[in-house]
Short mmCIF file of N, CA and C in Angstrom, two decimals:
data_model
loop_
_atom_site.label_atom_id
_atom_site.label_comp_id
_atom_site.label_asym_id
_atom_site.label_seq_id
_atom_site.Cartn_x
_atom_site.Cartn_y
_atom_site.Cartn_z
N UNK B 1 10.85 56.29 50.51
CA UNK B 1 9.70 56.39 49.65
C UNK B 1 9.05 55.01 49.49
N UNK B 2 7.76 54.95 49.61
CA UNK B 2 7.02 53.71 49.50
C UNK B 2 6.34 53.68 48.12
N UNK B 3 6.49 52.56 47.43
CA UNK B 3 5.90 52.43 46.10
C UNK B 3 5.17 51.10 46.00
N UNK B 4 3.83 51.18 45.74
CA UNK B 4 3.05 49.95 45.59
C UNK B 4 3.40 49.31 44.26
N UNK B 5 3.58 48.00 44.31
CA UNK B 5 4.00 47.24 43.14
C UNK B 5 2.86 46.41 42.58
N UNK B 6 2.05 45.81 43.47
CA UNK B 6 1.00 44.90 43.04
C UNK B 6 -0.08 44.87 44.11
N UNK B 7 -1.33 44.85 43.68
CA UNK B 7 -2.46 44.67 44.57
C UNK B 7 -3.44 43.73 43.86
N UNK B 8 -3.80 42.62 44.49
CA UNK B 8 -4.63 41.63 43.80
C UNK B 8 -5.47 40.86 44.79
N UNK B 9 -6.69 40.52 44.35
CA UNK B 9 -7.54 39.60 45.08
C UNK B 9 -7.23 38.19 44.55
N UNK B 10 -7.42 37.19 45.39
CA UNK B 10 -7.16 35.82 44.95
C UNK B 10 -8.13 34.88 45.63
N UNK B 11 -8.26 33.71 45.04
CA UNK B 11 -9.10 32.65 45.57
C UNK B 11 -8.53 31.31 45.11
N UNK B 12 -9.16 30.25 45.55
CA UNK B 12 -8.73 28.91 45.14
C UNK B 12 -8.65 28.86 43.61
N UNK B 13 -7.60 28.24 43.11
CA UNK B 13 -7.41 28.13 41.68
C UNK B 13 -6.64 29.28 41.05
N UNK B 14 -6.34 30.34 41.82
CA UNK B 14 -5.62 31.50 41.30
C UNK B 14 -4.26 31.71 41.94
N UNK B 15 -3.89 30.84 42.86
CA UNK B 15 -2.63 31.03 43.59
C UNK B 15 -1.42 30.86 42.67
N UNK B 16 -1.46 29.93 41.76
CA UNK B 16 -0.32 29.74 40.84
C UNK B 16 -0.11 30.99 40.00
N UNK B 17 -1.19 31.55 39.47
CA UNK B 17 -1.09 32.77 38.68
C UNK B 17 -0.54 33.92 39.53
N UNK B 18 -1.04 34.05 40.77
CA UNK B 18 -0.58 35.10 41.66
C UNK B 18 0.90 34.92 42.00
N UNK B 19 1.31 33.68 42.28
CA UNK B 19 2.71 33.41 42.60
C UNK B 19 3.62 33.84 41.46
N UNK B 20 3.22 33.54 40.24
CA UNK B 20 4.02 33.94 39.07
C UNK B 20 4.10 35.45 38.93
N UNK B 21 3.00 36.15 39.18
CA UNK B 21 2.98 37.60 39.11
C UNK B 21 3.88 38.20 40.18
N UNK B 22 3.82 37.65 41.38
CA UNK B 22 4.68 38.13 42.48
C UNK B 22 6.15 37.90 42.11
N UNK B 23 6.47 36.74 41.58
CA UNK B 23 7.86 36.45 41.20
C UNK B 23 8.37 37.45 40.16
N UNK B 24 7.54 37.76 39.18
CA UNK B 24 7.92 38.71 38.15
C UNK B 24 8.15 40.10 38.73
N UNK B 25 7.23 40.55 39.57
CA UNK B 25 7.37 41.88 40.18
C UNK B 25 8.53 41.94 41.17
N UNK B 26 8.70 40.88 41.93
CA UNK B 26 9.81 40.83 42.90
C UNK B 26 11.16 40.86 42.19
N UNK B 27 11.25 40.15 41.10
CA UNK B 27 12.49 40.16 40.30
C UNK B 27 12.76 41.58 39.79
N UNK B 28 11.74 42.21 39.28
CA UNK B 28 11.88 43.59 38.78
C UNK B 28 12.30 44.54 39.90
N UNK B 29 11.85 44.27 41.13
CA UNK B 29 12.17 45.11 42.29
C UNK B 29 13.54 44.80 42.90
N UNK B 30 14.26 43.83 42.33
CA UNK B 30 15.62 43.59 42.79
C UNK B 30 15.87 42.34 43.60
N UNK B 31 14.85 41.52 43.82
CA UNK B 31 15.10 40.25 44.49
C UNK B 31 15.66 39.27 43.47
N UNK B 32 16.69 38.54 43.86
CA UNK B 32 17.31 37.59 42.96
C UNK B 32 17.67 36.32 43.71
N UNK B 33 17.98 35.27 42.98
CA UNK B 33 18.49 34.04 43.55
C UNK B 33 17.66 33.47 44.66
N UNK B 34 18.35 33.06 45.73
CA UNK B 34 17.69 32.43 46.86
C UNK B 34 16.67 33.33 47.54
N UNK B 35 16.96 34.62 47.63
CA UNK B 35 16.03 35.57 48.27
C UNK B 35 14.71 35.61 47.50
N UNK B 36 14.78 35.62 46.17
CA UNK B 36 13.58 35.60 45.34
C UNK B 36 12.81 34.30 45.56
N UNK B 37 13.50 33.18 45.50
CA UNK B 37 12.83 31.88 45.69
C UNK B 37 12.16 31.79 47.07
N UNK B 38 12.85 32.22 48.10
CA UNK B 38 12.31 32.17 49.45
C UNK B 38 11.08 33.08 49.58
N UNK B 39 11.15 34.26 49.01
CA UNK B 39 10.03 35.21 49.11
C UNK B 39 8.80 34.64 48.40
N UNK B 40 8.99 34.09 47.21
CA UNK B 40 7.87 33.51 46.45
C UNK B 40 7.29 32.31 47.19
N UNK B 41 8.13 31.49 47.81
CA UNK B 41 7.65 30.36 48.60
C UNK B 41 6.81 30.86 49.78
N UNK B 42 7.28 31.92 50.45
CA UNK B 42 6.52 32.50 51.55
C UNK B 42 5.14 33.01 51.07
N UNK B 43 5.13 33.67 49.93
CA UNK B 43 3.85 34.14 49.35
C UNK B 43 2.93 32.95 49.12
N UNK B 44 3.46 31.89 48.55
CA UNK B 44 2.67 30.69 48.30
C UNK B 44 2.08 30.12 49.60
N UNK B 45 2.90 30.02 50.64
CA UNK B 45 2.45 29.46 51.90
C UNK B 45 1.35 30.30 52.53
N UNK B 46 1.54 31.60 52.56
CA UNK B 46 0.58 32.47 53.24
C UNK B 46 -0.72 32.59 52.42
N UNK B 47 -0.65 32.68 51.13
CA UNK B 47 -1.88 32.73 50.32
C UNK B 47 -2.62 31.41 50.38
N UNK B 48 -1.93 30.30 50.41
CA UNK B 48 -2.57 28.99 50.55
C UNK B 48 -3.28 28.91 51.89
N UNK B 49 -2.64 29.39 52.96
CA UNK B 49 -3.29 29.43 54.27
C UNK B 49 -4.58 30.23 54.22
N UNK B 50 -4.56 31.37 53.55
CA UNK B 50 -5.76 32.22 53.44
C UNK B 50 -6.89 31.45 52.76
N UNK B 51 -6.55 30.72 51.72
CA UNK B 51 -7.59 29.95 50.99
C UNK B 51 -8.10 28.79 51.84
N UNK B 52 -7.20 28.04 52.46
CA UNK B 52 -7.61 26.85 53.20
C UNK B 52 -8.24 27.16 54.57
N UNK B 53 -7.78 28.20 55.23
CA UNK B 53 -8.23 28.47 56.61
C UNK B 53 -8.90 29.81 56.80
N UNK B 54 -8.82 30.66 55.80
CA UNK B 54 -9.30 32.03 55.98
C UNK B 54 -10.46 32.44 55.11
N UNK B 55 -11.33 31.52 54.81
CA UNK B 55 -12.54 31.90 54.08
C UNK B 55 -12.50 31.64 52.59
N UNK B 56 -11.41 31.07 52.08
CA UNK B 56 -11.37 30.68 50.66
C UNK B 56 -10.84 31.73 49.71
N UNK B 57 -10.56 32.92 50.21
CA UNK B 57 -10.04 33.99 49.35
C UNK B 57 -9.29 35.01 50.20
N UNK B 58 -8.66 35.96 49.52
CA UNK B 58 -7.94 36.98 50.24
C UNK B 58 -7.45 38.09 49.32
N UNK B 59 -6.67 38.99 49.88
CA UNK B 59 -6.07 40.10 49.13
C UNK B 59 -4.58 40.13 49.39
N UNK B 60 -3.81 40.44 48.36
CA UNK B 60 -2.36 40.54 48.47
C UNK B 60 -1.96 41.93 48.03
N UNK B 61 -1.07 42.54 48.81
CA UNK B 61 -0.44 43.81 48.45
C UNK B 61 1.06 43.61 48.48
N UNK B 62 1.74 44.14 47.46
CA UNK B 62 3.18 44.06 47.38
C UNK B 62 3.69 45.47 47.18
N UNK B 63 4.68 45.88 47.98
CA UNK B 63 5.23 47.22 47.83
C UNK B 63 6.71 47.22 48.23
N UNK B 64 7.40 48.23 47.73
CA UNK B 64 8.81 48.40 48.09
C UNK B 64 8.94 49.65 48.95
N UNK B 65 9.79 49.54 49.93
CA UNK B 65 10.09 50.65 50.82
C UNK B 65 11.51 50.49 51.31
N UNK B 66 12.33 51.48 51.00
CA UNK B 66 13.74 51.41 51.38
C UNK B 66 14.41 50.21 50.75
N UNK B 67 15.10 49.44 51.57
CA UNK B 67 15.84 48.29 51.08
C UNK B 67 15.00 47.00 51.03
N UNK B 68 13.73 47.08 51.40
CA UNK B 68 12.91 45.87 51.51
C UNK B 68 11.74 45.84 50.51
N UNK B 69 11.40 44.61 50.15
CA UNK B 69 10.16 44.35 49.40
C UNK B 69 9.20 43.73 50.39
N UNK B 70 8.02 44.31 50.51
CA UNK B 70 7.02 43.90 51.49
C UNK B 70 5.84 43.21 50.83
N UNK B 71 5.24 42.28 51.56
CA UNK B 71 4.02 41.63 51.11
C UNK B 71 3.05 41.56 52.29
N UNK B 72 1.79 41.86 51.99
CA UNK B 72 0.73 41.75 52.98
C UNK B 72 -0.38 40.88 52.40
N UNK B 73 -0.76 39.85 53.12
CA UNK B 73 -1.85 38.96 52.72
C UNK B 73 -2.92 39.01 53.81
N UNK B 74 -4.14 39.33 53.38
CA UNK B 74 -5.26 39.44 54.31
C UNK B 74 -6.38 38.50 53.91
N UNK B 75 -7.08 37.96 54.92
CA UNK B 75 -8.26 37.15 54.65
C UNK B 75 -9.36 37.57 55.62
N UNK B 76 -10.55 36.99 55.45
CA UNK B 76 -11.69 37.31 56.27
C UNK B 76 -12.16 36.07 57.04
N UNK B 77 -11.23 35.20 57.33
CA UNK B 77 -11.57 33.96 58.04
C UNK B 77 -11.78 34.18 59.53
N UNK B 78 -11.90 33.08 60.27
CA UNK B 78 -12.20 33.15 61.71
C UNK B 78 -11.00 33.52 62.58
N UNK B 79 -9.82 33.68 61.99
CA UNK B 79 -8.63 34.00 62.77
C UNK B 79 -7.92 32.76 63.24
N UNK B 80 -6.75 32.95 63.76
CA UNK B 80 -5.94 31.84 64.25
C UNK B 80 -6.50 31.32 65.57
N UNK B 81 -6.31 30.06 65.86
CA UNK B 81 -6.84 29.50 67.12
C UNK B 81 -6.25 30.21 68.34
N UNK B 82 -7.03 30.27 69.38
CA UNK B 82 -6.57 30.88 70.65
C UNK B 82 -5.29 30.19 71.09
N UNK B 83 -4.35 30.96 71.57
CA UNK B 83 -3.11 30.42 72.08
C UNK B 83 -2.04 30.20 71.02
N UNK B 84 -2.39 30.37 69.76
CA UNK B 84 -1.39 30.14 68.71
C UNK B 84 -0.46 31.31 68.54
N UNK B 85 -0.94 32.52 68.66
CA UNK B 85 -0.19 33.71 68.33
C UNK B 85 1.18 33.74 69.03
N UNK B 86 2.20 34.02 68.24
CA UNK B 86 3.54 34.15 68.78
C UNK B 86 4.30 32.85 68.88
N UNK B 87 3.64 31.74 68.60
CA UNK B 87 4.30 30.44 68.69
C UNK B 87 4.94 30.14 67.34
N UNK B 88 6.22 30.39 67.19
CA UNK B 88 6.91 30.18 65.92
C UNK B 88 7.85 28.97 66.00
N UNK B 89 7.51 28.01 66.88
CA UNK B 89 8.29 26.77 66.89
C UNK B 89 7.92 25.91 65.68
N UNK B 90 8.86 25.10 65.21
CA UNK B 90 8.51 24.24 64.08
C UNK B 90 7.46 23.21 64.50
N UNK B 91 6.56 22.89 63.57
CA UNK B 91 5.56 21.87 63.89
C UNK B 91 6.23 20.54 64.24
N UNK B 92 5.57 19.78 65.08
CA UNK B 92 6.13 18.50 65.53
C UNK B 92 5.79 17.38 64.57
N UNK B 93 6.62 16.36 64.58
CA UNK B 93 6.33 15.15 63.84
C UNK B 93 6.36 15.29 62.33
N UNK B 94 5.64 14.42 61.67
CA UNK B 94 5.65 14.36 60.23
C UNK B 94 4.43 15.00 59.62
N UNK B 95 3.62 15.70 60.41
CA UNK B 95 2.45 16.37 59.89
C UNK B 95 2.88 17.52 58.99
N UNK B 96 2.41 17.55 57.77
CA UNK B 96 2.79 18.59 56.82
C UNK B 96 1.92 19.83 56.96
N UNK B 97 0.89 19.77 57.76
CA UNK B 97 0.04 20.93 57.99
C UNK B 97 0.66 21.79 59.10
N UNK B 98 0.35 23.07 59.08
CA UNK B 98 0.79 23.93 60.16
C UNK B 98 2.21 24.44 60.01
N UNK B 99 2.76 24.36 58.83
CA UNK B 99 4.14 24.79 58.63
C UNK B 99 4.27 26.13 57.91
N UNK B 100 3.20 26.64 57.32
CA UNK B 100 3.27 27.82 56.47
C UNK B 100 3.78 29.08 57.15
N UNK B 101 3.23 29.42 58.29
CA UNK B 101 3.67 30.65 58.97
C UNK B 101 5.06 30.47 59.58
N UNK B 102 5.31 29.26 60.10
CA UNK B 102 6.65 29.00 60.63
C UNK B 102 7.68 29.12 59.50
N UNK B 103 7.40 28.51 58.35
CA UNK B 103 8.30 28.55 57.22
C UNK B 103 8.52 29.99 56.77
N UNK B 104 7.45 30.77 56.69
CA UNK B 104 7.56 32.18 56.31
C UNK B 104 8.48 32.92 57.27
N UNK B 105 8.36 32.65 58.57
CA UNK B 105 9.22 33.33 59.54
C UNK B 105 10.68 32.93 59.37
N UNK B 106 10.95 31.73 58.86
CA UNK B 106 12.31 31.29 58.60
C UNK B 106 12.88 31.87 57.29
N UNK B 107 12.03 32.10 56.30
CA UNK B 107 12.46 32.53 54.98
C UNK B 107 12.60 34.03 54.82
N UNK B 108 11.86 34.79 55.62
CA UNK B 108 11.82 36.24 55.42
C UNK B 108 12.51 37.00 56.53
N UNK B 109 12.82 38.26 56.28
CA UNK B 109 13.55 39.08 57.23
C UNK B 109 12.67 39.68 58.30
N UNK B 110 11.37 39.68 58.07
CA UNK B 110 10.42 40.28 59.00
C UNK B 110 9.07 39.61 58.79
N UNK B 111 8.33 39.39 59.87
CA UNK B 111 6.94 38.89 59.75
C UNK B 111 6.14 39.43 60.91
N UNK B 112 4.94 39.90 60.58
CA UNK B 112 3.97 40.36 61.56
C UNK B 112 2.65 39.68 61.27
N UNK B 113 2.01 39.17 62.31
CA UNK B 113 0.73 38.49 62.16
C UNK B 113 -0.28 39.17 63.08
N UNK B 114 -1.39 39.63 62.49
CA UNK B 114 -2.49 40.22 63.25
C UNK B 114 -3.71 39.38 62.93
N UNK B 115 -4.34 38.82 63.98
CA UNK B 115 -5.44 37.90 63.74
C UNK B 115 -6.54 38.10 64.77
N UNK B 116 -7.77 37.98 64.30
CA UNK B 116 -8.93 38.07 65.17
C UNK B 116 -10.13 37.46 64.48
N UNK B 117 -11.31 37.61 65.05
CA UNK B 117 -12.50 36.98 64.49
C UNK B 117 -12.91 37.53 63.11
N UNK B 118 -12.35 38.68 62.72
CA UNK B 118 -12.68 39.25 61.41
C UNK B 118 -11.65 38.90 60.35
N UNK B 119 -10.64 38.12 60.71
CA UNK B 119 -9.66 37.70 59.73
C UNK B 119 -8.24 37.80 60.22
N UNK B 120 -7.33 37.47 59.31
CA UNK B 120 -5.89 37.48 59.62
C UNK B 120 -5.16 38.27 58.56
N UNK B 121 -4.17 39.04 58.98
CA UNK B 121 -3.28 39.75 58.07
C UNK B 121 -1.85 39.36 58.41
N UNK B 122 -1.13 38.90 57.40
CA UNK B 122 0.26 38.52 57.58
C UNK B 122 1.09 39.45 56.70
N UNK B 123 2.04 40.13 57.31
CA UNK B 123 2.93 41.03 56.57
C UNK B 123 4.35 40.54 56.73
N UNK B 124 5.06 40.45 55.61
CA UNK B 124 6.44 39.97 55.68
C UNK B 124 7.28 40.70 54.63
N UNK B 125 8.60 40.63 54.80
CA UNK B 125 9.50 41.38 53.93
C UNK B 125 10.77 40.62 53.66
N UNK B 126 11.40 40.98 52.55
CA UNK B 126 12.73 40.47 52.19
C UNK B 126 13.61 41.65 51.83
N UNK B 127 14.85 41.58 52.23
CA UNK B 127 15.81 42.63 51.86
C UNK B 127 16.24 42.39 50.42
N UNK B 128 16.19 43.45 49.63
CA UNK B 128 16.58 43.35 48.23
C UNK B 128 18.08 43.36 48.09
N UNK B 129 18.52 42.74 47.00
CA UNK B 129 19.95 42.79 46.71
C UNK B 129 20.62 41.47 46.65
#
């Protein structure tokens, strides 16, 4: 059974509020400890990417299905650069940019990225418990 937990639009200046709401809902849905911290960090990274690179705003959906808590973040930006898709190697050097999707792939149990000229959607999940 799939149950929607949270659906929200966000923009610059609202990510902290959204992160807190996600943490509260995720905790209620059974994420605890390190899994909760990692999931909330992934939400922060992906929503920040949407604001910085995806048009300045986006939409977040949070739902539970089976043993997992899922999050989907969508934006209407120009999409990821050509040749980037599927490259989940850690960024090189000391550059702090370009780590959000890689970090999300390390922190979560599942990640799917769909990107094109009409925007990007990142879906990721954490196993509850």
